[in-house]
PDB file of C-alpha atoms in Angstrom:
ATOM      1  CA  MET A   1     118.237 123.725 121.834  1.00 42.00           C
ATOM      2  CA  ASP A   2     120.027 126.917 121.309  1.00 45.00           C
ATOM      3  CA  ASN A   3     117.546 129.614 121.142  1.00 46.00           C
ATOM      4  CA  ASN A   4     115.596 127.287 118.989  1.00 46.00           C
ATOM      5  CA  LEU A   5     112.181 128.174 119.952  1.00 56.00           C
ATOM      6  CA  ASP A   6     110.337 126.117 117.061  1.00 69.00           C
ATOM      7  CA  ASN A   7     111.862 122.976 118.260  1.00 89.00           C
ATOM      8  CA  LYS A   8     113.575 122.197 115.129  1.00 93.00           C
ATOM      9  CA  MET A   9     116.673 120.359 114.457  1.00 96.00           C
ATOM     10  CA  TYR A  10     118.374 120.241 111.039  1.00 97.00           C
ATOM     11  CA  LEU A  11     120.092 117.214 109.752  1.00 97.00           C
ATOM     12  CA  LEU A  12     122.778 117.256 107.130  1.00 97.00           C
ATOM     13  CA  TYR A  13     123.219 115.097 104.328  1.00 96.00           C
ATOM     14  CA  HIS A  14     125.101 114.539 101.019  1.00 96.00           C
ATOM     15  CA  MET A  15     123.361 112.499  98.584  1.00 93.00           C
ATOM     16  CA  TYR A  16     124.308 111.310  94.783  1.00 89.00           C
ATOM     17  CA  GLU A  17     123.635 108.741  92.696  1.00 84.00           C
ATOM     18  CA  TYR A  18     126.004 106.600  90.656  1.00 82.00           C
ATOM     19  CA  GLY A  19     126.309 103.485  88.205  1.00 77.00           C
ATOM     20  CA  GLU A  20     123.880 102.556  85.403  1.00 75.00           C
ATOM     21  CA  ASP A  21     121.307 101.225  88.008  1.00 71.00           C
ATOM     22  CA  GLU A  22     121.608 104.723  89.578  1.00 76.00           C
ATOM     23  CA  TYR A  23     122.449 103.474  92.887  1.00 80.00           C
ATOM     24  CA  GLU A  24     122.157 106.136  95.684  1.00 86.00           C
ATOM     25  CA  GLU A  25     125.065 107.130  97.911  1.00 91.00           C
ATOM     26  CA  ILE A  26     123.851 108.942 101.260  1.00 94.00           C
ATOM     27  CA  LYS A  27     125.960 110.116 104.064  1.00 96.00           C
ATOM     28  CA  PHE A  28     124.502 111.308 107.088  1.00 96.00           C
ATOM     29  CA  LEU A  29     126.932 114.213 108.512  1.00 97.00           C
ATOM     30  CA  GLY A  30     125.328 115.694 111.333  1.00 97.00           C
ATOM     31  CA  ILE A  31     122.592 117.158 113.381  1.00 96.00           C
ATOM     32  CA  TYR A  32     122.548 120.516 114.127  1.00 97.00           C
ATOM     33  CA  SER A  33     120.445 122.951 116.421  1.00 95.00           C
ATOM     34  CA  SER A  34     119.837 125.905 113.469  1.00 95.00           C
ATOM     35  CA  GLU A  35     119.927 125.863 109.719  1.00 96.00           C
ATOM     36  CA  GLN A  36     123.043 128.222 110.197  1.00 97.00           C
ATOM     37  CA  GLU A  37     124.851 125.911 112.133  1.00 97.00           C
ATOM     38  CA  ALA A  38     124.122 123.377 109.498  1.00 97.00           C
ATOM     39  CA  SER A  39     125.146 125.557 106.716  1.00 97.00           C
ATOM     40  CA  ASN A  40     128.288 126.111 108.664  1.00 98.00           C
ATOM     41  CA  ALA A  41     128.666 122.269 108.616  1.00 98.00           C
ATOM     42  CA  MET A  42     128.464 122.302 105.216  1.00 97.00           C
ATOM     43  CA  GLU A  43     131.062 124.678 104.086  1.00 97.00           C
ATOM     44  CA  ARG A  44     133.287 122.997 106.271  1.00 97.00           C
ATOM     45  CA  TYR A  45     132.493 119.293 104.797  1.00 97.00           C
ATOM     46  CA  TYR A  46     132.781 121.045 101.219  1.00 97.00           C
ATOM     47  CA  LYS A  47     136.537 121.390 101.706  1.00 96.00           C
ATOM     48  CA  LEU A  48     137.360 118.097 102.185  1.00 96.00           C
ATOM     49  CA  PRO A  49     138.399 115.172  99.821  1.00 95.00           C
ATOM     50  CA  GLY A  50     135.595 113.728  98.175  1.00 93.00           C
ATOM     51  CA  PHE A  51     132.777 116.189  99.036  1.00 95.00           C
ATOM     52  CA  LYS A  52     134.830 119.077  97.070  1.00 94.00           C
ATOM     53  CA  GLU A  53     134.381 116.710  93.977  1.00 92.00           C
ATOM     54  CA  TYR A  54     130.579 117.278  93.880  1.00 93.00           C
ATOM     55  CA  PRO A  55     128.367 120.564  93.690  1.00 93.00           C
ATOM     56  CA  LYS A  56     126.948 121.952  96.890  1.00 94.00           C
ATOM     57  CA  GLU A  57     123.605 121.135  95.666  1.00 94.00           C
ATOM     58  CA  PHE A  58     124.598 117.449  96.762  1.00 95.00           C
ATOM     59  CA  PHE A  59     124.404 118.609 100.345  1.00 96.00           C
ATOM     60  CA  ILE A  60     120.894 118.260 102.080  1.00 96.00           C
ATOM     61  CA  ILE A  61     119.814 120.372 104.632  1.00 97.00           C
ATOM     62  CA  ASP A  62     116.507 118.979 106.438  1.00 94.00           C
ATOM     63  CA  ASP A  63     114.433 120.217 109.039  1.00 93.00           C
ATOM     64  CA  HIS A  64     112.508 118.083 111.739  1.00 92.00           C
ATOM     65  CA  VAL A  65     110.646 118.780 114.543  1.00 91.00           C
ATOM     66  CA  VAL A  66     111.726 117.436 117.884  1.00 91.00           C
ATOM     67  CA  ASN A  67     109.891 115.327 119.363  1.00 91.00           C
ATOM     68  CA  GLU A  68     107.507 114.542 116.571  1.00 89.00           C
ATOM     69  CA  ASP A  69     106.383 111.744 114.440  1.00 87.00           C
ATOM     70  CA  THR A  70     107.509 112.619 110.825  1.00 82.00           C
ATOM     71  CA  TYR A  71     107.074 109.476 108.850  1.00 81.00           C
ATOM     72  CA  TRP A  72     105.867 106.178 108.374  1.00 80.00           C
ATOM     73  CA  LYS A  73     102.646 107.108 110.629  1.00 82.00           C
ATOM     74  CA  GLU A  74     100.932 104.264 109.200  1.00 78.00           C
ATOM     75  CA  GLY A  75     103.718 101.660 109.000  1.00 80.00           C
ATOM     76  CA  PHE A  76     104.929 100.272 106.092  1.00 79.00           C
ATOM     77  CA  VAL A  77     104.931  97.388 103.735  1.00 80.00           C
ATOM     78  CA  ASN A  78     108.077  95.269 102.615  1.00 85.00           C
ATOM     79  CA  THR A  79     108.079  95.378  98.954  1.00 87.00           C
ATOM     80  CA  ALA A  80     109.118  91.680  98.819  1.00 90.00           C
ATOM     81  CA  ASP A  81     105.521  91.179 100.268  1.00 89.00           C
ATOM     82  CA  LEU A  82     103.936  93.386  97.696  1.00 91.00           C
ATOM     83  CA  ASP A  83     105.791  91.363  94.722  1.00 93.00           C
ATOM     84  CA  GLU A  84     104.437  88.178  96.444  1.00 93.00           C
ATOM     85  CA  ASP A  85     101.105  89.260  96.344  1.00 94.00           C
ATOM     86  CA  PHE A  86     101.615  90.353  92.769  1.00 95.00           C
ATOM     87  CA  GLU A  87     102.504  86.958  91.680  1.00 96.00           C
ATOM     88  CA  ILE A  88      99.350  85.618  93.961  1.00 96.00           C
ATOM     89  CA  LEU A  89      97.134  87.927  91.689  1.00 97.00           C
ATOM     90  CA  THR A  90      98.738  86.476  88.405  1.00 97.00           C
ATOM     91  CA  GLU A  91      98.393  83.088  89.663  1.00 97.00           C
ATOM     92  CA  CYS A  92      94.617  83.592  89.981  1.00 97.00           C
ATOM     93  CA  PHE A  93      94.527  85.002  86.775  1.00 97.00           C
ATOM     94  CA  ASN A  94      96.467  82.506  85.019  1.00 97.00           C
ATOM     95  CA  LYS A  95      94.658  79.950  86.530  1.00 97.00           C
ATOM     96  CA  TRP A  96      90.735  81.646  85.794  1.00 97.00           C
ATOM     97  CA  LEU A  97      92.309  82.027  82.236  1.00 96.00           C
ATOM     98  CA  GLY A  98      93.402  78.589  81.576  1.00 96.00           C
ATOM     99  CA  ILE A  99      97.069  80.145  81.121  1.00 96.00           C
ATOM    100  CA  ASN A 100      99.857  77.462  81.679  1.00 96.00           C
ATOM    101  CA  LYS A 101     102.666  79.965  82.316  1.00 96.00           C
ATOM    102  CA  ASN A 102     104.630  81.041  85.711  1.00 95.00           C
ATOM    103  CA  PRO A 103     103.626  84.464  86.671  1.00 95.00           C
ATOM    104  CA  ARG A 104     106.976  86.096  85.436  1.00 94.00           C
ATOM    105  CA  GLU A 105     106.478  84.562  81.911  1.00 96.00           C
ATOM    106  CA  SER A 106     103.007  85.666  81.951  1.00 95.00           C
ATOM    107  CA  TRP A 107     104.170  89.175  82.208  1.00 96.00           C
ATOM    108  CA  ASP A 108     106.211  89.181  79.123  1.00 95.00           C
ATOM    109  CA  ASN A 109     102.478  89.756  77.571  1.00 95.00           C
ATOM    110  CA  ASN A 110     102.548  93.775  78.057  1.00 95.00           C
ATOM    111  CA  ARG A 111      98.688  94.050  77.840  1.00 95.00           C
ATOM    112  CA  TYR A 112      97.977  91.237  80.326  1.00 96.00           C
ATOM    113  CA  TYR A 113     100.574  92.516  82.703  1.00 97.00           C
ATOM    114  CA  ASN A 114      99.187  96.148  82.301  1.00 96.00           C
ATOM    115  CA  LEU A 115      95.560  94.529  83.112  1.00 97.00           C
ATOM    116  CA  LEU A 116      97.307  93.028  86.269  1.00 97.00           C
ATOM    117  CA  CYS A 117      98.731  96.169  87.292  1.00 96.00           C
ATOM    118  CA  LYS A 118      94.996  97.635  87.230  1.00 96.00           C
ATOM    119  CA  VAL A 119      93.492  94.732  89.169  1.00 97.00           C
ATOM    120  CA  ASN A 120      96.497  95.268  91.822  1.00 95.00           C
ATOM    121  CA  GLU A 121      95.552  98.892  92.169  1.00 93.00           C
ATOM    122  CA  VAL A 122      92.552  98.313  94.091  1.00 94.00           C
ATOM    123  CA  MET A 123      92.560  94.865  95.310  1.00 93.00           C
ATOM    124  CA  TYR A 124      93.964  96.145  98.789  1.00 91.00           C
ATOM    125  CA  LYS A 125      91.055  98.320  98.902  1.00 90.00           C
ATOM    126  CA  ILE A 126      87.774  96.731  97.290  1.00 92.00           C
ATOM    127  CA  LYS A 127      85.980  93.869  99.648  1.00 91.00           C
ATOM    128  CA  ASP A 128      82.966  93.714  97.543  1.00 95.00           C
ATOM    129  CA  ILE A 129      82.764  91.089  94.814  1.00 96.00           C
ATOM    130  CA  ARG A 130      80.368  93.097  92.615  1.00 97.00           C
ATOM    131  CA  GLU A 131      82.332  96.190  92.798  1.00 97.00           C
ATOM    132  CA  LEU A 132      85.928  94.602  92.003  1.00 97.00           C
ATOM    133  CA  ALA A 133      84.189  92.467  89.129  1.00 97.00           C
ATOM    134  CA  GLU A 134      83.399  95.808  87.734  1.00 97.00           C
ATOM    135  CA  HIS A 135      86.661  97.127  87.968  1.00 97.00           C
ATOM    136  CA  ILE A 136      88.067  94.150  86.311  1.00 97.00           C
ATOM    137  CA  GLN A 137      85.599  93.767  83.567  1.00 96.00           C
ATOM    138  CA  LYS A 138      86.446  97.807  82.615  1.00 95.00           C
ATOM    139  CA  ALA A 139      90.204  97.260  83.117  1.00 96.00           C
ATOM    140  CA  TRP A 140      89.874  94.048  80.789  1.00 96.00           C
ATOM    141  CA  SER A 141      87.573  96.126  77.990  1.00 94.00           C
ATOM    142  CA  ILE A 142      90.561  98.743  78.138  1.00 94.00           C
ATOM    143  CA  TRP A 143      93.670  96.152  78.281  1.00 95.00           C
ATOM    144  CA  ILE A 144      92.675  93.085  76.459  1.00 94.00           C
ATOM    145  CA  ASP A 145      90.880  92.737  73.100  1.00 83.00           C
ATOM    146  CA  ASP A 146      88.369  89.681  74.035  1.00 88.00           C
ATOM    147  CA  ASN A 147      84.547  90.451  74.783  1.00 88.00           C
ATOM    148  CA  THR A 148      83.563  87.017  75.354  1.00 93.00           C
ATOM    149  CA  LYS A 149      83.364  87.380  78.948  1.00 96.00           C
ATOM    150  CA  SER A 150      80.311  87.378  81.048  1.00 96.00           C
ATOM    151  CA  PHE A 151      79.777  89.444  83.936  1.00 97.00           C
ATOM    152  CA  ASP A 152      79.513  86.214  86.076  1.00 97.00           C
ATOM    153  CA  ASP A 153      83.393  85.348  84.475  1.00 97.00           C
ATOM    154  CA  TYR A 154      84.183  88.537  86.330  1.00 97.00           C
ATOM    155  CA  ILE A 155      82.239  87.596  89.395  1.00 97.00           C
ATOM    156  CA  GLU A 156      84.477  84.305  89.543  1.00 97.00           C
ATOM    157  CA  ILE A 157      87.693  86.016  89.413  1.00 97.00           C
ATOM    158  CA  ALA A 158      86.638  88.678  91.661  1.00 97.00           C
ATOM    159  CA  SER A 159      85.377  86.067  93.878  1.00 96.00           C
ATOM    160  CA  THR A 160      88.928  84.323  94.010  1.00 96.00           C
ATOM    161  CA  ILE A 161      91.017  87.487  94.293  1.00 96.00           C
ATOM    162  CA  ILE A 162      88.943  88.633  97.749  1.00 94.00           C
ATOM    163  CA  SER A 163      89.128  84.756  99.084  1.00 94.00           C
ATOM    164  CA  LYS A 164      93.011  85.957  99.476  1.00 93.00           C
ATOM    165  CA  LYS A 165      91.900  88.778 101.429  1.00 89.00           C
ATOM    166  CA  PHE A 166      94.748  91.338 100.245  1.00 88.00           C
ATOM    167  CA  TYR A 167      92.218  93.948 101.548  1.00 79.00           C
ATOM    168  CA  ASN A 168      93.061  92.940 105.192  1.00 81.00           C
ATOM    169  CA  LYS A 169      96.918  92.442 104.889  1.00 79.00           C
ATOM    170  CA  TYR A 170      98.260  95.905 105.236  1.00 74.00           C
ATOM    171  CA  THR A 171      95.665  97.502 107.421  1.00 66.00           C
TER     172      THR A 171
END
């Protein structure tokens, strides 16, 4: 790698967002042995049709160390799987509360949705029923205006959630 003692390479991208939903358009332009070479390439690209319509800030030079794992060292989770888990969590709560709605209909209630989000934050980490029940009880007191539940009620829903073994899914 051309006098590059730190074993780095420099990736050049052009990136911008467009549309109401802010779609991201990324063009990979090249890999260079130095930041200067990447900058030179950026100047060449900047003169071309399309590229010259955008400010230079839309070009990105990203350095990477060669032969080093950089990203995703712990794997990844498919967002569709996470969405499905949230639906399962909602179904657990709906059954526990006697709510006869599908998950998406249930999410129309913002306070209920926020409660589910607070439980979702920890359901992958907590294996202990009592600990999860305490977390649910705390979230319940913040988001739901109802103090009729006993701690045994929270143990019941915590037990149901733990039986789904969310905490094992992504480890």
